[in-house]
Amino acid sequence: KTKYSKLIFGKSDTVPEELHQMVQEGFLTLRKHDCFFQDLVRIKGKDFVTPVSRILIGNPGCTYKYLNTRLFTVPWPTEGYDINYCSPQIQDACKALIRLNDYLHIEAVKALQGQNSFETKETKDTTVIDREQNFATSLTEKGSVSKDQSSCCVPEDDYISLKNRTSYNLTLLNYMDPLQMLYLKQEPYFGMGSMAVSWHHDENLVERSTVAVYSYSCEGSAAEESNEQKLKGRDPAVWHVGLKVAWDIETPGLAIPLHQGDFYLMLDDLNMTHQHCVLAGFSPRFSSTHRVADCSRGTLEYIFGQCELALQNLQTDSDSKALSLKSLETAVVKQVEEIHNEVEFEWLRQFWFQGKRYLKCTDWWLKPMAKLEEFWRKMEIMTSLVLSEVGKEEQVEEQRNETISCFLLVLTERQRLRKEWTAR
């Protein structure tokens, strides 16, 4: 209650049976179609293959970046988007995960409301608490509160903040069979046993947003509780989530057993103040980890907007059709070349270095990637136009030097990154 109060645990029997069935079938379908992949990630300048296999499912055009690797969502069925799945079963799996997403969103709102009213019970009179609880109910029933009602329930910005911090835009699915792993690290501080995932904070999330995790371990006879003797510490056959206070090994760590269909929520700032790890059991396990990813620079809408901004500096002569630059101002050149690097290294190379794998689920990303490649080609032309302009005699020496020095920085970076990506 004192150190881990923002961890909420939900037992599987609180989740509707029909939802369990849909989601668990979805996991097995994706596994059967070989849709889980180990990622090549980069830590401290070295590349590693993750022991856990993953797939990202979520809002169309969304991406999630961790450890220098950008994952691209397999889009879940979304109104207004034409998504072509490789099979109806994969479509059903994505549908099941958006249903789970909606369910966990409502659970998170309820849990946060519970926390708020618990924290304020001491200081507020009961009318305010009732008002907060009414707000929770109205939010979960209607999914939204109209302007005129909001004043009687909860301040508008609290409502928006609560909604923003629980509206998951994607889920990162994990799969691991511990018996296929030759070596698993031991948990170093509390003797918790074998770890499938080491201590970490989840990155690239909206500040103070909730993370919700649904766990499905394929428990068979082999992995039921090992009954030989009552072991001291945790049962090694059962998967657990471990938590600890960040940068603190004095406070006892926590290991919570995860059985088939259990879920947990990390509310508010828990992901920042604490670290978590996953402790391996004996049986294969799937998990669906729902997040509010910070997509400010990670959506197609964003990167297309950047491209359009860059291409405003390119003009075509109406008669000769020759291309030229509108401005050679240092700030303009720098902005265009930085966007050029962003398109190439944050999108095109990130996609193609492990992007063909998405074709097992859907071809949705092919069109936007072709469009980005077109933009990139135009930006390559713009780079050569800058080069030929600064080579001309009539340039003012001072401005020319300024342009060259800023231009050279971005080009040097491009060259360095191209070498790094070729090696990857």
mmCIF file of C-alpha atoms in Angstrom, residues 144-288:
data_model
loop_
_atom_site.group_PDB
_atom_site.id
_atom_site.type_symbol
_atom_site.label_atom_id
_atom_site.label_comp_id
_atom_site.label_asym_id
_atom_site.label_seq_id
_atom_site.Cartn_x
_atom_site.Cartn_y
_atom_site.Cartn_z
ATOM 1 C CA SER A 144 -17.549 11.116 -23.185
ATOM 2 C CA VAL A 145 -18.953 14.002 -21.222
ATOM 3 C CA SER A 146 -20.635 16.948 -22.896
ATOM 4 C CA LYS A 147 -19.402 20.460 -22.063
ATOM 5 C CA ASP A 148 -22.438 21.476 -19.971
ATOM 6 C CA GLN A 149 -22.317 18.326 -17.847
ATOM 7 C CA SER A 150 -18.598 18.384 -17.283
ATOM 8 C CA SER A 151 -18.791 21.272 -14.822
ATOM 9 C CA CYS A 152 -21.006 19.273 -12.463
ATOM 10 C CA CYS A 153 -18.726 16.263 -12.544
ATOM 11 C CA VAL A 154 -15.100 17.194 -12.827
ATOM 12 C CA PRO A 155 -13.109 20.081 -14.323
ATOM 13 C CA GLU A 156 -12.906 19.892 -18.115
ATOM 14 C CA ASP A 157 -9.087 19.696 -18.222
ATOM 15 C CA ASP A 158 -9.045 16.880 -15.624
ATOM 16 C CA TYR A 159 -11.487 15.008 -17.809
ATOM 17 C CA ILE A 160 -9.370 15.577 -20.933
ATOM 18 C CA SER A 161 -6.177 14.690 -19.069
ATOM 19 C CA LEU A 162 -7.717 11.470 -17.724
ATOM 20 C CA LYS A 163 -8.968 10.495 -21.167
ATOM 21 C CA ASN A 164 -5.616 11.320 -22.807
ATOM 22 C CA ARG A 165 -3.672 9.277 -20.293
ATOM 23 C CA THR A 166 -5.815 6.150 -20.717
ATOM 24 C CA SER A 167 -6.729 6.202 -24.430
ATOM 25 C CA TYR A 168 -4.329 3.519 -25.633
ATOM 26 C CA ASN A 169 -3.363 4.017 -29.273
ATOM 27 C CA LEU A 170 -1.505 0.717 -29.695
ATOM 28 C CA THR A 171 -0.551 -2.556 -28.077
ATOM 29 C CA LEU A 172 2.839 -4.263 -28.204
ATOM 30 C CA LEU A 173 2.237 -8.021 -28.185
ATOM 31 C CA ASN A 174 4.956 -10.279 -26.784
ATOM 32 C CA TYR A 175 5.479 -14.027 -27.128
ATOM 33 C CA MET A 176 8.105 -16.210 -25.540
ATOM 34 C CA ASP A 177 8.630 -19.899 -24.966
ATOM 35 C CA PRO A 178 11.183 -20.099 -22.121
ATOM 36 C CA LEU A 179 12.042 -23.714 -22.933
ATOM 37 C CA GLN A 180 13.371 -22.576 -26.321
ATOM 38 C CA MET A 181 15.743 -20.144 -24.637
ATOM 39 C CA LEU A 182 19.218 -21.499 -23.992
ATOM 40 C CA TYR A 183 20.033 -18.843 -21.451
ATOM 41 C CA LEU A 184 17.945 -16.493 -19.320
ATOM 42 C CA LYS A 185 19.492 -13.894 -17.015
ATOM 43 C CA GLN A 186 18.903 -14.270 -13.278
ATOM 44 C CA GLU A 187 17.223 -11.386 -11.472
ATOM 45 C CA PRO A 188 20.190 -9.708 -9.728
ATOM 46 C CA TYR A 189 18.799 -7.881 -6.654
ATOM 47 C CA PHE A 190 16.125 -9.956 -4.926
ATOM 48 C CA GLY A 191 16.808 -13.510 -6.106
ATOM 49 C CA MET A 192 13.575 -13.631 -8.101
ATOM 50 C CA GLY A 193 14.885 -16.248 -10.554
ATOM 51 C CA SER A 194 14.933 -16.279 -14.376
ATOM 52 C CA MET A 195 13.982 -13.094 -16.214
ATOM 53 C CA ALA A 196 12.357 -13.037 -19.658
ATOM 54 C CA VAL A 197 12.713 -9.236 -19.693
ATOM 55 C CA SER A 198 15.221 -7.343 -17.481
ATOM 56 C CA TRP A 199 14.437 -4.360 -15.248
ATOM 57 C CA HIS A 200 13.327 -1.356 -17.323
ATOM 58 C CA HIS A 201 10.934 1.579 -17.725
ATOM 59 C CA ASP A 202 8.702 1.562 -20.822
ATOM 60 C CA GLU A 203 9.848 4.379 -23.111
ATOM 61 C CA ASN A 204 8.235 6.693 -25.656
ATOM 62 C CA LEU A 205 4.968 7.096 -23.702
ATOM 63 C CA VAL A 206 2.782 10.120 -23.012
ATOM 64 C CA GLU A 207 3.752 11.477 -19.594
ATOM 65 C CA ARG A 208 1.906 9.865 -16.647
ATOM 66 C CA SER A 209 -0.097 7.629 -18.954
ATOM 67 C CA THR A 210 -1.317 4.222 -17.785
ATOM 68 C CA VAL A 211 0.165 0.997 -19.145
ATOM 69 C CA ALA A 212 -2.219 -1.992 -19.174
ATOM 70 C CA VAL A 213 -0.981 -5.574 -19.588
ATOM 71 C CA TYR A 214 -3.066 -8.687 -20.298
ATOM 72 C CA SER A 215 -1.228 -11.960 -19.742
ATOM 73 C CA TYR A 216 -1.938 -15.376 -21.270
ATOM 74 C CA SER A 217 0.364 -18.220 -20.322
ATOM 75 C CA CYS A 218 -0.417 -21.469 -22.089
ATOM 76 C CA GLU A 219 -0.599 -23.417 -18.844
ATOM 77 C CA GLY A 220 -0.733 -27.153 -19.384
ATOM 78 C CA SER A 221 0.018 -30.066 -17.073
ATOM 79 C CA ALA A 222 3.747 -29.221 -17.185
ATOM 80 C CA ALA A 223 3.309 -25.747 -15.900
ATOM 81 C CA GLU A 224 0.640 -26.030 -13.229
ATOM 82 C CA GLU A 225 1.966 -24.938 -9.840
ATOM 83 C CA SER A 226 4.965 -27.127 -9.024
ATOM 84 C CA ASN A 227 3.834 -28.974 -5.943
ATOM 85 C CA GLU A 228 6.971 -30.910 -4.996
ATOM 86 C CA GLN A 229 7.448 -28.781 -1.911
ATOM 87 C CA LYS A 230 6.370 -25.337 -0.850
ATOM 88 C CA LEU A 231 9.266 -23.343 -2.260
ATOM 89 C CA LYS A 232 10.674 -20.345 -0.504
ATOM 90 C CA GLY A 233 10.101 -17.338 -2.755
ATOM 91 C CA ARG A 234 8.222 -17.515 -6.009
ATOM 92 C CA ASP A 235 7.044 -20.617 -7.876
ATOM 93 C CA PRO A 236 9.469 -20.916 -10.824
ATOM 94 C CA ALA A 237 6.823 -22.615 -12.989
ATOM 95 C CA VAL A 238 4.552 -19.561 -12.943
ATOM 96 C CA TRP A 239 5.156 -16.322 -14.847
ATOM 97 C CA HIS A 240 5.375 -13.185 -12.666
ATOM 98 C CA VAL A 241 5.693 -9.468 -13.126
ATOM 99 C CA GLY A 242 8.399 -7.970 -10.914
ATOM 100 C CA LEU A 243 8.391 -4.398 -9.636
ATOM 101 C CA LYS A 244 10.935 -2.338 -7.766
ATOM 102 C CA VAL A 245 11.335 1.301 -6.809
ATOM 103 C CA ALA A 246 13.697 2.845 -9.383
ATOM 104 C CA TRP A 247 17.342 3.156 -8.269
ATOM 105 C CA ASP A 248 16.499 1.499 -4.944
ATOM 106 C CA ILE A 249 17.283 -2.053 -3.853
ATOM 107 C CA GLU A 250 16.634 -1.431 -0.142
ATOM 108 C CA THR A 251 12.856 -1.372 -0.555
ATOM 109 C CA PRO A 252 11.718 -4.987 -1.051
ATOM 110 C CA GLY A 253 10.858 -5.875 -4.640
ATOM 111 C CA LEU A 254 7.477 -7.282 -5.557
ATOM 112 C CA ALA A 255 6.753 -10.367 -7.674
ATOM 113 C CA ILE A 256 3.135 -10.975 -8.643
ATOM 114 C CA PRO A 257 2.072 -14.315 -10.169
ATOM 115 C CA LEU A 258 0.331 -14.026 -13.557
ATOM 116 C CA HIS A 259 -2.083 -16.789 -14.431
ATOM 117 C CA GLN A 260 -3.975 -17.299 -17.662
ATOM 118 C CA GLY A 261 -6.057 -14.193 -18.380
ATOM 119 C CA ASP A 262 -4.879 -11.999 -15.467
ATOM 120 C CA PHE A 263 -4.149 -8.336 -16.176
ATOM 121 C CA TYR A 264 -2.471 -5.457 -14.377
ATOM 122 C CA LEU A 265 -2.395 -1.669 -14.711
ATOM 123 C CA MET A 266 0.537 0.631 -14.003
ATOM 124 C CA LEU A 267 -1.261 3.874 -13.193
ATOM 125 C CA ASP A 268 -0.175 7.498 -13.439
ATOM 126 C CA ASP A 269 3.615 7.912 -12.969
ATOM 127 C CA LEU A 270 4.327 4.335 -11.761
ATOM 128 C CA ASN A 271 6.235 3.538 -14.967
ATOM 129 C CA MET A 272 8.599 6.438 -14.192
ATOM 130 C CA THR A 273 9.028 6.044 -10.416
ATOM 131 C CA HIS A 274 9.377 2.249 -10.597
ATOM 132 C CA GLN A 275 11.027 -0.296 -12.873
ATOM 133 C CA HIS A 276 9.472 -3.586 -13.867
ATOM 134 C CA CYS A 277 10.730 -6.899 -15.201
ATOM 135 C CA VAL A 278 9.081 -10.104 -16.408
ATOM 136 C CA LEU A 279 9.984 -13.336 -14.612
ATOM 137 C CA ALA A 280 9.736 -16.427 -16.802
ATOM 138 C CA GLY A 281 7.640 -19.460 -15.901
ATOM 139 C CA PHE A 282 7.897 -22.838 -17.650
ATOM 140 C CA SER A 283 5.125 -22.521 -20.253
ATOM 141 C CA PRO A 284 4.984 -20.335 -23.383
ATOM 142 C CA ARG A 285 3.332 -16.964 -22.701
ATOM 143 C CA PHE A 286 1.675 -14.181 -24.664
ATOM 144 C CA SER A 287 1.062 -10.688 -23.357
ATOM 145 C CA SER A 288 -0.688 -7.660 -24.788
#
